[in-house]
CSV table of N, CA, C and O in Angstrom, one decimal:
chain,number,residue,atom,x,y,z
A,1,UNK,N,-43.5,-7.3,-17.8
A,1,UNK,CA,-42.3,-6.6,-17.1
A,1,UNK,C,-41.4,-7.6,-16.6
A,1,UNK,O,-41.8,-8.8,-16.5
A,2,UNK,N,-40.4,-7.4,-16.2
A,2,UNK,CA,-39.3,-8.1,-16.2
A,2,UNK,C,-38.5,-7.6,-14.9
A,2,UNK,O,-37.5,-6.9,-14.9
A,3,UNK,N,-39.2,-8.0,-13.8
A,3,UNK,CA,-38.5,-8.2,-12.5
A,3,UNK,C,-37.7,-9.0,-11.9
A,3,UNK,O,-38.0,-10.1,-11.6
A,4,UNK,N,-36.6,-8.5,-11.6
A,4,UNK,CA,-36.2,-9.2,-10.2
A,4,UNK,C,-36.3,-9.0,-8.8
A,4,UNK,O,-36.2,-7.9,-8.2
A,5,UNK,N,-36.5,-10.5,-8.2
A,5,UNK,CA,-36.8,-11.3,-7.1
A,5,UNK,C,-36.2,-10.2,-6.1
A,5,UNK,O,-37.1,-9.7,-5.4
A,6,UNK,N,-35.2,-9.7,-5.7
A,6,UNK,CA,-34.3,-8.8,-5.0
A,6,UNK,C,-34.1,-7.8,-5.6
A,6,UNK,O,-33.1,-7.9,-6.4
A,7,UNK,N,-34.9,-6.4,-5.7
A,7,UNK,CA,-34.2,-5.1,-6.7
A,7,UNK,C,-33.7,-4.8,-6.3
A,7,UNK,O,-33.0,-4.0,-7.0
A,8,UNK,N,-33.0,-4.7,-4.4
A,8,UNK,CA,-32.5,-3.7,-3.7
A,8,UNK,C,-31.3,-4.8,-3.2
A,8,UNK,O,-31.4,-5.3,-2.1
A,9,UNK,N,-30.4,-5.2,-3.9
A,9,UNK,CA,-29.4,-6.2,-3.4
A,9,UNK,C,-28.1,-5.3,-3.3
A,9,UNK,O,-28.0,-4.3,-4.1
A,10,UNK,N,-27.3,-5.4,-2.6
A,10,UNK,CA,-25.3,-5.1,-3.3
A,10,UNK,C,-25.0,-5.8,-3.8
A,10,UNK,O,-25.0,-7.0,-3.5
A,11,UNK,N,-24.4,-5.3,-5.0
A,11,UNK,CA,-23.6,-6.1,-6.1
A,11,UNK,C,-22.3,-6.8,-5.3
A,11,UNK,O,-21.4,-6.2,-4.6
A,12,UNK,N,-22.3,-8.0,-5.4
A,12,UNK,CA,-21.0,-8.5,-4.7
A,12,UNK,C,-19.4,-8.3,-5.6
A,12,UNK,O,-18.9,-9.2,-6.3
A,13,UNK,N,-19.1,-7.6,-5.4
A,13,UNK,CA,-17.6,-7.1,-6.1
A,13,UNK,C,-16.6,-7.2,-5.2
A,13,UNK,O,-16.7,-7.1,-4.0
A,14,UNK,N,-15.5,-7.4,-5.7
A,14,UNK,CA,-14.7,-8.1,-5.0
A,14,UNK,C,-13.3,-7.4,-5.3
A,14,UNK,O,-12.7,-7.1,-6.4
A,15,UNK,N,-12.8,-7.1,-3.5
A,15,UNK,CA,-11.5,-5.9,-3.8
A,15,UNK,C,-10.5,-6.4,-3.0
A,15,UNK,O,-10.9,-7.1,-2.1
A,16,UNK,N,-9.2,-6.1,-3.2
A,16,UNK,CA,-8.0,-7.0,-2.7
A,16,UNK,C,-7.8,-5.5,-2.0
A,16,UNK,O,-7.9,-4.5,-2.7
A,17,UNK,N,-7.7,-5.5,-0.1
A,17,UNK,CA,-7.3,-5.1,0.6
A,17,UNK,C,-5.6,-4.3,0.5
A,17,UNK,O,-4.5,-5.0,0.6
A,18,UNK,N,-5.8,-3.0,0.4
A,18,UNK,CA,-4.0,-2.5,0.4
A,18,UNK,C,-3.5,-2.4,1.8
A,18,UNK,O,-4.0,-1.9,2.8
A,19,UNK,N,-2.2,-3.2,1.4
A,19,UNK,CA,-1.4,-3.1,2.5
A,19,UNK,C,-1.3,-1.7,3.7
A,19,UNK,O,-1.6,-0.5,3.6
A,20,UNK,N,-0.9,-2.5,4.6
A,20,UNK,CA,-0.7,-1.0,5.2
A,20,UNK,C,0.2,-0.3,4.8
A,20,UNK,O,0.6,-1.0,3.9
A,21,UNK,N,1.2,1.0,4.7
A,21,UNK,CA,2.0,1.5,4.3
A,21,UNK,C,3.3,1.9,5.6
A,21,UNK,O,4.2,2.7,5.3
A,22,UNK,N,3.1,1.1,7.0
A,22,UNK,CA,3.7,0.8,7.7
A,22,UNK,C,3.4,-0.3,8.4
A,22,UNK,O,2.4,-0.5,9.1
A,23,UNK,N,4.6,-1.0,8.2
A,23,UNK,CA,4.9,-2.2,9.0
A,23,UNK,C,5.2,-2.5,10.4
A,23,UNK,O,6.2,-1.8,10.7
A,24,UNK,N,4.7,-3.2,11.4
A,24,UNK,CA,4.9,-3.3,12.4
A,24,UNK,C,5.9,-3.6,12.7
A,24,UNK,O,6.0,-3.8,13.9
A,25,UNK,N,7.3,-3.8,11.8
A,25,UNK,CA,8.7,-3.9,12.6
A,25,UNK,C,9.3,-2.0,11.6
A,25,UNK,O,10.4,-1.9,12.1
A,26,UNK,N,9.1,-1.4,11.1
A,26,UNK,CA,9.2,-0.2,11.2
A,26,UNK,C,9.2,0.9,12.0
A,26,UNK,O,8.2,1.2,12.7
A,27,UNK,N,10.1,1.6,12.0
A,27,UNK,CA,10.7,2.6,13.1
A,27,UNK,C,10.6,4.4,12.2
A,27,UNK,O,11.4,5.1,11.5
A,28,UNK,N,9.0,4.4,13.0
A,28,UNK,CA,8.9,6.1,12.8
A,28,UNK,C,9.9,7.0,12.9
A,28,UNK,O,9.4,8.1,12.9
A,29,UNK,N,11.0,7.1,13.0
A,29,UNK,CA,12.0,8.1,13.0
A,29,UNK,C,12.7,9.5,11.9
A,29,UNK,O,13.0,9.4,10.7
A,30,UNK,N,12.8,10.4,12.6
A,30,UNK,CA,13.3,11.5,11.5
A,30,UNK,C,14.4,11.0,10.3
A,30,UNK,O,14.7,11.4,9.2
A,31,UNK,N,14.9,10.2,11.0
A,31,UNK,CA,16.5,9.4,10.1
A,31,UNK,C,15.7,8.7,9.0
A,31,UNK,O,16.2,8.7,7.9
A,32,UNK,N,14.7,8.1,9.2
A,32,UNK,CA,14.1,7.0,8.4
A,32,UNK,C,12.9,7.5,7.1
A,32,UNK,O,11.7,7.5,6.9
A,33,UNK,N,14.2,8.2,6.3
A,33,UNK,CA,13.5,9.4,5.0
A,33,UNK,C,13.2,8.4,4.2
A,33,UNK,O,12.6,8.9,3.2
A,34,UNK,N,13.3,7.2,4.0
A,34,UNK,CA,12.4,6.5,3.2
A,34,UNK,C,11.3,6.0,2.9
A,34,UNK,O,10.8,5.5,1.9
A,35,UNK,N,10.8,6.2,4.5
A,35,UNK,CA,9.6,6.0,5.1
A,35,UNK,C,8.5,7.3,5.3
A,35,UNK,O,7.3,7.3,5.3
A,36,UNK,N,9.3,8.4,5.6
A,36,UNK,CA,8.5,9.8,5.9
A,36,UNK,C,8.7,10.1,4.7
A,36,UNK,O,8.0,11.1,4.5
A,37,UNK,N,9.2,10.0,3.6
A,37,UNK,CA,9.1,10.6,2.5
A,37,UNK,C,8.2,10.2,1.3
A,37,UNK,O,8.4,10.5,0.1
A,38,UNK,N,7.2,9.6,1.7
A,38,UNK,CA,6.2,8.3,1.6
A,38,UNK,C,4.9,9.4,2.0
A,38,UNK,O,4.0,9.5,1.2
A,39,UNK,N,4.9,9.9,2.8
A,39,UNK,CA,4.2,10.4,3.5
A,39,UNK,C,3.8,12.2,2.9
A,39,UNK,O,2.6,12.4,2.8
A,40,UNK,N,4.9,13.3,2.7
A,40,UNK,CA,4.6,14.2,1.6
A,40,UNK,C,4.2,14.1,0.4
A,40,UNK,O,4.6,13.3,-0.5
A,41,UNK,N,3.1,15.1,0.2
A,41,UNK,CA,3.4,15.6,-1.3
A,41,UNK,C,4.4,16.4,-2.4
A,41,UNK,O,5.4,16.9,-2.0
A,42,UNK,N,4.1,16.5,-3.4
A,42,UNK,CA,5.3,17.3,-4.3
A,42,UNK,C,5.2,18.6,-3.8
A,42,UNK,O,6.1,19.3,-4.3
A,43,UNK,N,4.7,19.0,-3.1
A,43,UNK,CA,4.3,20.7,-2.6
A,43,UNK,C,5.5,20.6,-1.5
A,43,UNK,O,6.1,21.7,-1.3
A,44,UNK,N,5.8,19.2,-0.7
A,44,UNK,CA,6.0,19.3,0.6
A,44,UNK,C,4.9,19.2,2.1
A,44,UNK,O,5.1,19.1,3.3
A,45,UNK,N,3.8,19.2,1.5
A,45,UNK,CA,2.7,18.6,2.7
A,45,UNK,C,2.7,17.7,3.2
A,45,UNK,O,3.2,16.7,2.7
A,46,UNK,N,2.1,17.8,4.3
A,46,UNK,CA,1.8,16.3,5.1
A,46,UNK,C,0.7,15.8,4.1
A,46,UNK,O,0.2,16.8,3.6
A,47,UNK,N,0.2,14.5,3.8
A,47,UNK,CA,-0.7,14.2,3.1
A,47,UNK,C,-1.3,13.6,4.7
A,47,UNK,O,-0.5,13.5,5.7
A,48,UNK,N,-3.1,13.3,4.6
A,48,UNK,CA,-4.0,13.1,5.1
A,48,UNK,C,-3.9,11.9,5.6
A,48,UNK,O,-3.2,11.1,4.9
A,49,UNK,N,-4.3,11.4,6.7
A,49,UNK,CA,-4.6,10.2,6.8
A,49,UNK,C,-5.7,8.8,6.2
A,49,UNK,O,-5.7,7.5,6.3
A,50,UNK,N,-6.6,10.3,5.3
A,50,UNK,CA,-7.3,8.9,4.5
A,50,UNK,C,-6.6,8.7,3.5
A,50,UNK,O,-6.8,7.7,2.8
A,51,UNK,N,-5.5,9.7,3.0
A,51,UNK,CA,-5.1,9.5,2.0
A,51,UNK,C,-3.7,8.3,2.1
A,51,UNK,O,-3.3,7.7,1.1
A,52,UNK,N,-3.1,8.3,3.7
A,52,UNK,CA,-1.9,7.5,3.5
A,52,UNK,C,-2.7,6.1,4.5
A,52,UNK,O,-2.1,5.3,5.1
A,53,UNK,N,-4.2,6.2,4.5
A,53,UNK,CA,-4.7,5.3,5.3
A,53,UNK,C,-3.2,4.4,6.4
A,53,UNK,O,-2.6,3.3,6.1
A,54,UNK,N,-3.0,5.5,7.6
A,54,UNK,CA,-2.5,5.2,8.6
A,54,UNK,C,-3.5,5.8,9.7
A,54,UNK,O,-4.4,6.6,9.6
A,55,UNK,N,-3.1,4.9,11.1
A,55,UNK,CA,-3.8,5.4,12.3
A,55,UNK,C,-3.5,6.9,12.6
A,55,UNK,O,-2.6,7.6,12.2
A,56,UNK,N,-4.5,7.2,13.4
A,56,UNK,CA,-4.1,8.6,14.0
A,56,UNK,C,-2.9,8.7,15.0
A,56,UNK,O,-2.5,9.8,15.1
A,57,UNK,N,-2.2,7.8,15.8
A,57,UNK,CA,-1.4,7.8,16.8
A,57,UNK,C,-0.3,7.4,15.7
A,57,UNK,O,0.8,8.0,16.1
A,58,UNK,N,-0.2,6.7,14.4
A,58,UNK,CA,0.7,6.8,13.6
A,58,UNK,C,1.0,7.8,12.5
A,58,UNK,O,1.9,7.5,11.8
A,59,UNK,N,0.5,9.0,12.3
A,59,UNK,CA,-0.1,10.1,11.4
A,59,UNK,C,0.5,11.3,12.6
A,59,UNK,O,0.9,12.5,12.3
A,60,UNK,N,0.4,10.7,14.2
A,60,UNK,CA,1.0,12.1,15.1
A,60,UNK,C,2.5,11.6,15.1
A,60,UNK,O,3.3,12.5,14.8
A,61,UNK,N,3.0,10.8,15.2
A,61,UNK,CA,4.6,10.3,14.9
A,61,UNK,C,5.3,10.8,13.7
A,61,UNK,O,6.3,11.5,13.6
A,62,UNK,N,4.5,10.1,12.5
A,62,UNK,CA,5.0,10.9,11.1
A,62,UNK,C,4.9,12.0,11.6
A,62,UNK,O,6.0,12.2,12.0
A,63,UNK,N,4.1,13.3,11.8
A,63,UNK,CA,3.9,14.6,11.6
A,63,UNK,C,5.3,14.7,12.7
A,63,UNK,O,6.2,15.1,12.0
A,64,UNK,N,5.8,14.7,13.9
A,64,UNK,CA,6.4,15.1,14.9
A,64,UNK,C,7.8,14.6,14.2
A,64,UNK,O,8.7,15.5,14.3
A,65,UNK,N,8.2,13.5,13.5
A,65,UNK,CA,9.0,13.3,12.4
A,65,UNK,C,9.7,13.9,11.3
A,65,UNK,O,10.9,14.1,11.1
A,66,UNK,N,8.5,14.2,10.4
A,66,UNK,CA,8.8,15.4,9.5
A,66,UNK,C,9.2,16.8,9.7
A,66,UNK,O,10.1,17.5,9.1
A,67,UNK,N,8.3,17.1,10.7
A,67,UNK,CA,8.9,18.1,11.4
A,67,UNK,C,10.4,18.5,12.4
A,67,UNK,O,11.1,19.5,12.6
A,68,UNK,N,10.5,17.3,12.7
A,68,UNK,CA,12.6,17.5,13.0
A,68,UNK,C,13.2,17.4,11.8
A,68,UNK,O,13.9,18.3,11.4
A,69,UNK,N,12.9,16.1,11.1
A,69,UNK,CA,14.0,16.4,9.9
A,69,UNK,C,14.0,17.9,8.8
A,69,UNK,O,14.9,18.2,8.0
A,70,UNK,N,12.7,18.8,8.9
A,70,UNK,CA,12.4,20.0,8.9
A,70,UNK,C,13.6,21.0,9.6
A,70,UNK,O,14.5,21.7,9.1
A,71,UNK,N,13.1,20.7,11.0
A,71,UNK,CA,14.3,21.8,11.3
A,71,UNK,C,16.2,21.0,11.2
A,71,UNK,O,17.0,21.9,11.4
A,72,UNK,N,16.6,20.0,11.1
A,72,UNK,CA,17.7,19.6,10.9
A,72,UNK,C,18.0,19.4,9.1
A,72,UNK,O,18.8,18.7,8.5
A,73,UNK,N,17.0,20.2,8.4
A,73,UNK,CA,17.1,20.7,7.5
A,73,UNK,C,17.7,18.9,6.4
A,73,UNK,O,18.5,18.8,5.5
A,74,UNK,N,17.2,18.4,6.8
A,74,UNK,CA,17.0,17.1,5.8
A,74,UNK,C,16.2,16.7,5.4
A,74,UNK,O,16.1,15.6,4.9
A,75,UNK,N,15.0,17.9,5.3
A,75,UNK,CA,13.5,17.9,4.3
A,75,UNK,C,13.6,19.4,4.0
A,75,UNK,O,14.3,20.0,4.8
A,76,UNK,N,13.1,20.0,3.1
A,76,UNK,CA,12.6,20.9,2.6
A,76,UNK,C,11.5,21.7,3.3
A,76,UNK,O,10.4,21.1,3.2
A,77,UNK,N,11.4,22.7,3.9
A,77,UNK,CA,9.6,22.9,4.4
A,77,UNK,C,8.9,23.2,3.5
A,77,UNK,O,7.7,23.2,3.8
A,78,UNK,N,9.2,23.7,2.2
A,78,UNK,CA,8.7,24.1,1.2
A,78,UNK,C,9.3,22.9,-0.5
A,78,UNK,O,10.4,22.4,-0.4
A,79,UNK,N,8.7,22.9,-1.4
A,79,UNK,CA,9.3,22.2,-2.1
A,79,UNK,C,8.6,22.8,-3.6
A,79,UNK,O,8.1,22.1,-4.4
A,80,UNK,N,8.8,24.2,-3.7
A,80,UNK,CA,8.6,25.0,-5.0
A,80,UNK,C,9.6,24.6,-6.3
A,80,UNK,O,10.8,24.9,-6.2
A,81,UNK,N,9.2,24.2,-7.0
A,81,UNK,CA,10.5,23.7,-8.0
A,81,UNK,C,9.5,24.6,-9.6
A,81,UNK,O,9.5,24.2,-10.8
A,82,UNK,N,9.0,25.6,-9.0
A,82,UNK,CA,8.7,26.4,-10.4
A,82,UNK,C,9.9,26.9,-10.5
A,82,UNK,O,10.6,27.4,-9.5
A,83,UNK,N,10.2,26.9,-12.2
A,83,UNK,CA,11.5,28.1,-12.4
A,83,UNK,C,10.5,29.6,-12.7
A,83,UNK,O,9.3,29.5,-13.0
A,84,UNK,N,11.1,30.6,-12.6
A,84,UNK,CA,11.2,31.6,-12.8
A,84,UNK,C,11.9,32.1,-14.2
A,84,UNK,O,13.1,32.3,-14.4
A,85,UNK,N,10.8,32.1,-15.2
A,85,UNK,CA,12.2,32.4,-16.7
A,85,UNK,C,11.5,34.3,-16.9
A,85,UNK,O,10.5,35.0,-16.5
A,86,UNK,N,12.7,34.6,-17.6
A,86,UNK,CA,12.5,36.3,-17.5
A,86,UNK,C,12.7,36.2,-19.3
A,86,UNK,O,12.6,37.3,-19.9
């Protein structure tokens, strides 16, 4: 039989760390749609925080963000783009 010395090892693999998706000279603001718009999906959702791997205290600013440019109507609250054919 043909053993190895260590059967219960982790494979050492090797992964290049993603950036963060906010920068510490970046300014969470409703005006700053290039940055919260980063942040939705095609539906219009807030996406998750494991999904945009931001902090929680950065994840409550986006959400308080999207939400004014929501009501000053420079986001969509919905973003249905089915047509309707008859």
């Amino acid at each position: 039989m043909n053993k190895s010395k260590r059967p219960f090892t982790k494979s050492k693999r090797s992964f290049r760390r993603r950036l963060p998706p906010i920068q510490s000279g970046d300014r969470i603001d409703y005006r700053n749609m290039s940055l919260i718009s980063r942040f939705i999906s095609e539906q219009g959702k807030i996406l998750s925080r494991r999904v945009n791997r931001v902090t929680l205290k950065q994840l409550r600013l986006i959400t308080i963000a999207i939400k004014q440019a929501r009501i000053l109507s420079l986001l969509p609250f919905l973003n249905n783009q089915k047509q309707f054919e008859r």
